[in-house]
mmCIF file of C-alpha atoms in Angstrom:
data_model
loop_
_atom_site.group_PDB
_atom_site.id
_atom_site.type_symbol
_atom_site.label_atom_id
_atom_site.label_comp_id
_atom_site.label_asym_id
_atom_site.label_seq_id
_atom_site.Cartn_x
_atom_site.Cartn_y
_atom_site.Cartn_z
ATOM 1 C CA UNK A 51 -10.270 -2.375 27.131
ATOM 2 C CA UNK A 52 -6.567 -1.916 26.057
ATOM 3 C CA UNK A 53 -5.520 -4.767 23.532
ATOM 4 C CA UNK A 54 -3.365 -7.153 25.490
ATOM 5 C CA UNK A 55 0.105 -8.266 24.612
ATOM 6 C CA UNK A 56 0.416 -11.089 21.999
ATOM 7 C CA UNK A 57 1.529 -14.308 23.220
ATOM 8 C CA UNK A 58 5.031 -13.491 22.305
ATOM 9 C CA UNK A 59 5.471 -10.003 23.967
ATOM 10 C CA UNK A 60 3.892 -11.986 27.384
ATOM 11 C CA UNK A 61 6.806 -14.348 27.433
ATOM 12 C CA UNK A 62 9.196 -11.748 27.111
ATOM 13 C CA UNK A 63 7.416 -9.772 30.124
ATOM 14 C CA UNK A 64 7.521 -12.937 32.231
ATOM 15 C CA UNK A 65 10.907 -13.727 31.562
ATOM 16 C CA UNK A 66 12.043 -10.149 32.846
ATOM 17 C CA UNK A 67 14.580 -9.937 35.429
ATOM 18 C CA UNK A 68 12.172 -10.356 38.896
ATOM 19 C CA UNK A 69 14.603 -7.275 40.675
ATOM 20 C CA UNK A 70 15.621 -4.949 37.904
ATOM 21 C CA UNK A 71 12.802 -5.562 35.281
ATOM 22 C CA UNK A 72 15.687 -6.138 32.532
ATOM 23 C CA UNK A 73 14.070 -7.487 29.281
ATOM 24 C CA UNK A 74 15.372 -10.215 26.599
ATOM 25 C CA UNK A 75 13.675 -10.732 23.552
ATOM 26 C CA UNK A 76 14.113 -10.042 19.912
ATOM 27 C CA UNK A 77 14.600 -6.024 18.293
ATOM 28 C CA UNK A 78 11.052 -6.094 16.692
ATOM 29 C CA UNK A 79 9.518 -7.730 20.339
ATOM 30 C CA UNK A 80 11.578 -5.041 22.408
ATOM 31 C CA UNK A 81 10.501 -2.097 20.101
ATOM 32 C CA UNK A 82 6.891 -3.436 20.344
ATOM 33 C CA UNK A 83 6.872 -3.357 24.055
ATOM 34 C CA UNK A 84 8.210 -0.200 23.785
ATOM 35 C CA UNK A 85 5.569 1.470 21.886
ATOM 36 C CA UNK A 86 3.036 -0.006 23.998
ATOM 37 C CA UNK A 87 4.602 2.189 27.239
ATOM 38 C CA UNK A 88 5.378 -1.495 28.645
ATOM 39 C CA UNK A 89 9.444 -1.147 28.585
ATOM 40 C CA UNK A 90 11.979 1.727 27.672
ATOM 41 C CA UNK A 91 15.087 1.354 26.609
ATOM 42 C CA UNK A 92 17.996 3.056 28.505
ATOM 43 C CA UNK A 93 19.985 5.798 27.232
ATOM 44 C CA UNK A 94 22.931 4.475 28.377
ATOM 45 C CA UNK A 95 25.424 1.544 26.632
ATOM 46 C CA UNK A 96 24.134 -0.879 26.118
ATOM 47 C CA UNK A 97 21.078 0.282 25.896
ATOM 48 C CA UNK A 98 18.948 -2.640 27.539
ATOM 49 C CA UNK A 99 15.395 -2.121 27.801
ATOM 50 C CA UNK A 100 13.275 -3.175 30.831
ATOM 51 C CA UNK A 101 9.416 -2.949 32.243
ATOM 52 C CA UNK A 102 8.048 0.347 32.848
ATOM 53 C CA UNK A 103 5.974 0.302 35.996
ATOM 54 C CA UNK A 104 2.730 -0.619 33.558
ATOM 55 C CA UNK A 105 5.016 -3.514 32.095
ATOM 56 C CA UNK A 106 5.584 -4.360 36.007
ATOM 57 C CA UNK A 107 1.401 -4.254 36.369
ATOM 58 C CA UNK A 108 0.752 -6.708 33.004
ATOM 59 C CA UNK A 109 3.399 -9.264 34.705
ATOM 60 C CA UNK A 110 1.156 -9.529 37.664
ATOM 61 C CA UNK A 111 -2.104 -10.053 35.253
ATOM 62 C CA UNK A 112 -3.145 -6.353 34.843
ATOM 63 C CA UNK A 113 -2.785 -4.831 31.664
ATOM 64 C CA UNK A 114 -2.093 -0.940 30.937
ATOM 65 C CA UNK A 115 -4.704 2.178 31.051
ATOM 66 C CA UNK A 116 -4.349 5.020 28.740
ATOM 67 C CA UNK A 117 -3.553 8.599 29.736
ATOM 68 C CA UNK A 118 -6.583 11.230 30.268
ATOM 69 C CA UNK A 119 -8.068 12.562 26.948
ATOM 70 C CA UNK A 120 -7.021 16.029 27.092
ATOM 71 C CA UNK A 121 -6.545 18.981 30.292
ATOM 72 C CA UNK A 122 -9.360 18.163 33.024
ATOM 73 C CA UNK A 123 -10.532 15.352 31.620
ATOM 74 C CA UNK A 124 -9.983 11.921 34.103
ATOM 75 C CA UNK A 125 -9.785 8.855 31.760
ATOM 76 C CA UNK A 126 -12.650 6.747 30.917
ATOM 77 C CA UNK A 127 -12.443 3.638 32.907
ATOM 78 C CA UNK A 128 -11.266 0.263 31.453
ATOM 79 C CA UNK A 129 -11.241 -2.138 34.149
ATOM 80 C CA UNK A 130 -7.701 -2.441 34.559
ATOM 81 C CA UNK A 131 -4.833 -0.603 37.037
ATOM 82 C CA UNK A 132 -4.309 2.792 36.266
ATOM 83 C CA UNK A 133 -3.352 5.572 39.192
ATOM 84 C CA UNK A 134 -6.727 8.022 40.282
ATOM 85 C CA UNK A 135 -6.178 10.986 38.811
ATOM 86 C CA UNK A 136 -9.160 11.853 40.545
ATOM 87 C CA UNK A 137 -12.747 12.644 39.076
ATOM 88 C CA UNK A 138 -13.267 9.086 37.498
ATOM 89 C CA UNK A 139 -16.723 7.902 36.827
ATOM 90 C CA UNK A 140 -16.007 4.683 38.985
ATOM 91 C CA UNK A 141 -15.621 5.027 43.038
ATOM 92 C CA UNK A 142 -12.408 4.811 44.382
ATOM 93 C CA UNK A 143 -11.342 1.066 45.379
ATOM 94 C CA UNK A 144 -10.025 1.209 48.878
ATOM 95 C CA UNK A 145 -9.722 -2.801 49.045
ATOM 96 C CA UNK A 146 -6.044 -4.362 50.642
ATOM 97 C CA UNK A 147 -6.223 -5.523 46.987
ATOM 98 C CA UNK A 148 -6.040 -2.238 45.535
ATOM 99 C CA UNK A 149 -3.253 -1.090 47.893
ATOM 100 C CA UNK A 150 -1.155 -3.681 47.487
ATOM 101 C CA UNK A 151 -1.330 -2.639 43.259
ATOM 102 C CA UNK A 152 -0.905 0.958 44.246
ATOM 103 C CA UNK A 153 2.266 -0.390 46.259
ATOM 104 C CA UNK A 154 3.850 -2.505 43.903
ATOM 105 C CA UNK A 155 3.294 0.605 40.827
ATOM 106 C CA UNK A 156 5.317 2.744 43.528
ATOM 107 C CA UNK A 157 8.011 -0.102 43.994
ATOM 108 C CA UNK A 158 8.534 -0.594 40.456
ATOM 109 C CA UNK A 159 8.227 3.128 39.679
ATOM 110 C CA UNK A 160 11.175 3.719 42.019
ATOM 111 C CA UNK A 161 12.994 0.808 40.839
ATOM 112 C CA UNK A 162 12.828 2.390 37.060
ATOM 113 C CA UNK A 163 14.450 5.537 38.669
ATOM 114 C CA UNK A 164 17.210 3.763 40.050
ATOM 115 C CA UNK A 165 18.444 2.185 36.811
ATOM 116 C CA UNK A 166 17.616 5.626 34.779
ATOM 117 C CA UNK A 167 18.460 8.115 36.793
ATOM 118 C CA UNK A 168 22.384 8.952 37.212
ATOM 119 C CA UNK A 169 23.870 7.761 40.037
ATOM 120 C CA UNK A 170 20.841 5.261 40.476
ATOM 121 C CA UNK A 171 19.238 8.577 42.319
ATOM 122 C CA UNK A 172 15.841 7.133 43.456
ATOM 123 C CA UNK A 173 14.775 10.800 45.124
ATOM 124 C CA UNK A 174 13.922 12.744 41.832
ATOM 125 C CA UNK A 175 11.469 11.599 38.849
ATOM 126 C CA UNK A 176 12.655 9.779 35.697
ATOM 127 C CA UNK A 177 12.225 10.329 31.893
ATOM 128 C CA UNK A 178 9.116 8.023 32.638
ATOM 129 C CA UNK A 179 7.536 10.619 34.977
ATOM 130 C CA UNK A 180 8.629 13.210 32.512
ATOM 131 C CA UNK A 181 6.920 12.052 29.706
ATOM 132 C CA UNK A 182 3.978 10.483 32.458
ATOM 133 C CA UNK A 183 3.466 13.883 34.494
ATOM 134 C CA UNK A 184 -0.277 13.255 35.106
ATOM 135 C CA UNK A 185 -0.192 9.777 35.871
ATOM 136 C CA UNK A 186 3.388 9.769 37.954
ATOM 137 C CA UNK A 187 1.908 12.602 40.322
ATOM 138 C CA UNK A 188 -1.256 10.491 41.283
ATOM 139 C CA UNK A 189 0.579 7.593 41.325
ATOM 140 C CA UNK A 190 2.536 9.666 44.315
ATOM 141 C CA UNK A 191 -0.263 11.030 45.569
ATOM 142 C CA UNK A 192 -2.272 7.905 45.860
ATOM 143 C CA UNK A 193 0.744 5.269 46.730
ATOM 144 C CA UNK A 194 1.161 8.116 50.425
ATOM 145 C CA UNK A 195 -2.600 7.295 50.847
ATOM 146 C CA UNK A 196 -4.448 10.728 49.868
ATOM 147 C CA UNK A 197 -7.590 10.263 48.201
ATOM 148 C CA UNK A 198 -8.816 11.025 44.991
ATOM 149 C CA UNK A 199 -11.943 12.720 44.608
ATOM 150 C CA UNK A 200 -15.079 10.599 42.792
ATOM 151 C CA UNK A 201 -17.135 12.394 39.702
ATOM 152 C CA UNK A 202 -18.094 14.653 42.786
ATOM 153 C CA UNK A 203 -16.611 16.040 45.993
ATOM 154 C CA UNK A 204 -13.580 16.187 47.841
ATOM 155 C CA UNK A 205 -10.067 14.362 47.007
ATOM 156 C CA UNK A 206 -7.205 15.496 44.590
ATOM 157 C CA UNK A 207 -7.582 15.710 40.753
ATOM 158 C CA UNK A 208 -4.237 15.977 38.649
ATOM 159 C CA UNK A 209 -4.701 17.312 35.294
ATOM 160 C CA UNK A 210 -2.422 18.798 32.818
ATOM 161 C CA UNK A 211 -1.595 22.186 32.110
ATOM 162 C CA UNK A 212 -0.695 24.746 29.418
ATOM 163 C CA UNK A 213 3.207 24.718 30.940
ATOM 164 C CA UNK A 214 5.857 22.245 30.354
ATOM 165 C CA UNK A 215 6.485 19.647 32.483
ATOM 166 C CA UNK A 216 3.670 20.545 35.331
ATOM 167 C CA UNK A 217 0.418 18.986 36.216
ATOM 168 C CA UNK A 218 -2.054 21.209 38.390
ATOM 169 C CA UNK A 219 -3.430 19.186 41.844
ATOM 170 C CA UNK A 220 -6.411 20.573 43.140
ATOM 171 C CA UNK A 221 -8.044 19.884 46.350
ATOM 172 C CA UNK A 222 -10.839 21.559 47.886
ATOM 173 C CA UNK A 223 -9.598 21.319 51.463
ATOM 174 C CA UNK A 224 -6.623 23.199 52.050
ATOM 175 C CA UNK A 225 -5.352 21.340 54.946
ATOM 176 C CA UNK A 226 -5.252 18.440 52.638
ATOM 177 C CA UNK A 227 -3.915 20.575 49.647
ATOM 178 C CA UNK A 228 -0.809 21.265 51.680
ATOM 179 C CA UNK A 229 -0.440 17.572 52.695
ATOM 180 C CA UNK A 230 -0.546 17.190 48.824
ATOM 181 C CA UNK A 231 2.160 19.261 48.096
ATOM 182 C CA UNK A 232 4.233 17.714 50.756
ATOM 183 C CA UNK A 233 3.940 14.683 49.568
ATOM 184 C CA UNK A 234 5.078 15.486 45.969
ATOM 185 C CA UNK A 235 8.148 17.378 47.507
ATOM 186 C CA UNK A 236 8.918 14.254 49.300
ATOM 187 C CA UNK A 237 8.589 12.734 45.717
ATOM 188 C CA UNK A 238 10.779 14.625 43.791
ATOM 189 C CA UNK A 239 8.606 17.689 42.484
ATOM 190 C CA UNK A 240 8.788 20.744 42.630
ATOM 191 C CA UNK A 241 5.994 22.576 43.850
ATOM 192 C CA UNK A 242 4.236 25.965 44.213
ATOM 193 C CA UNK A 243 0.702 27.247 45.661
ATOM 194 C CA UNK A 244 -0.801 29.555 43.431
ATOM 195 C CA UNK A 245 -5.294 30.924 43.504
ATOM 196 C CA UNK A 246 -6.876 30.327 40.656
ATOM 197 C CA UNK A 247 -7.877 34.233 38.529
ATOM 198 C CA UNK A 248 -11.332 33.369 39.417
ATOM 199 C CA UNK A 249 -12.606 32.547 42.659
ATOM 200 C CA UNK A 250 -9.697 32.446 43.992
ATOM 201 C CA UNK A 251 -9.446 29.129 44.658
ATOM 202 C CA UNK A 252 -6.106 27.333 46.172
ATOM 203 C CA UNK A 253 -4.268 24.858 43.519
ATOM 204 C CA UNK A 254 -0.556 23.497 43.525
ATOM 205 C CA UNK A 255 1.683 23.703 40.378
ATOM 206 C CA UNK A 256 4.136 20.992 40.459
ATOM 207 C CA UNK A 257 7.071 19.810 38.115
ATOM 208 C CA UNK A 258 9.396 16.799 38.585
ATOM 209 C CA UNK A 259 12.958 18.381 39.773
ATOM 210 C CA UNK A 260 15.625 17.987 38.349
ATOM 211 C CA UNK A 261 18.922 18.458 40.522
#
């Protein structure tokens, strides 16, 4: 399980602003946090930092999860909130409880676009998603209620891909492949429907838009 945060870096995280996610705390507590994908710092004067949707998660008692290992691989699970990529070794968690995380990663991941993003533009994806692209696609996918697939059969798997800045969703059922890819448009990516060389099976490209 992912180390938790000291005793020092929790009080900073609990004392974050409850609407914006704004941090106070020392340089060396701040860059900590940072490193740890728990808060960012904006690019902007004055340069505040504040909670990344995973800092949002550990201040409501649910530490971080770490990416996938590498391109089609869905990563190992840890017991603590991470979004389905699809084609973990755990069953999906349906439970109200579950939602209602799913939910408030959304909120908060919408939140961090309207202090990043210029003009507080909450319809695109941030430098987060950008640097996130597996991880902020199934959160999208799974926050509009698609589901991901277990170690076998249907659902949607996000993995990564040999191009910058796009994940590959695949879904066996194309009625539901298409609901995908509306759903990420309605996100902010951009999206495309290409067949795989072999098989020809259906998969979307997508990439987070910028304008």
């Amino acid at each position: 399980m992912t180390r938790p945060p000291t005793a020092a870096q929790r009080r900073v995280i609990d004392a974050a602003d409850p609407v914006t996610g704004r941090l106070r705390g020392t340089e060396s507590q701040l860059t900590a946090l940072v490193k740890r994908g728990l808060a960012f710092r904006h690019p902007r004067p004055p340069h505040d930092h504040f909670l990344t949707p995973e800092g949002h998660r550990v201040r409501q008692g649910i530490t971080q999860a770490p990416e996938p290992d590498g391109p089609g691989e869905a990563p190992a699970s840890t017991g603590v909130f991470a979004a389905r990529v699809g084609g973990e070794e755990a069953a999906a968690d349906a439970s109200p409880a579950r939602h209602r995380e799913v939910h408030s990663a959304w909120q908060g991941l919408l939140e961090l676009r309207r202090m990043t993003n210029p003009g507080g533009n909450v319809d695109r994806p941030c430098g987060w998603e950008r640097a996130h692209l597996v991880r902020a696609a199934a959160l999208a996918l799974e926050a509009a209620g698609h589901g991901p697939a277990g170690r076998e059969g249907p659902g949607y798997r996000v993995r990564e891909t040999p191009q910058p800045e796009a994940v590959a969703v695949h879904e066996p059922d194309g009625e539901a492949l298409r609901a995908c890819a509306a759903t990420l448009e309605g996100a902010g990516w951009q999206v495309s429907e290409h067949r795989e060389p072999r098989g020809g099976t259906r998969y979307l490209l997508a990439s987070p838009r910028r304008a």
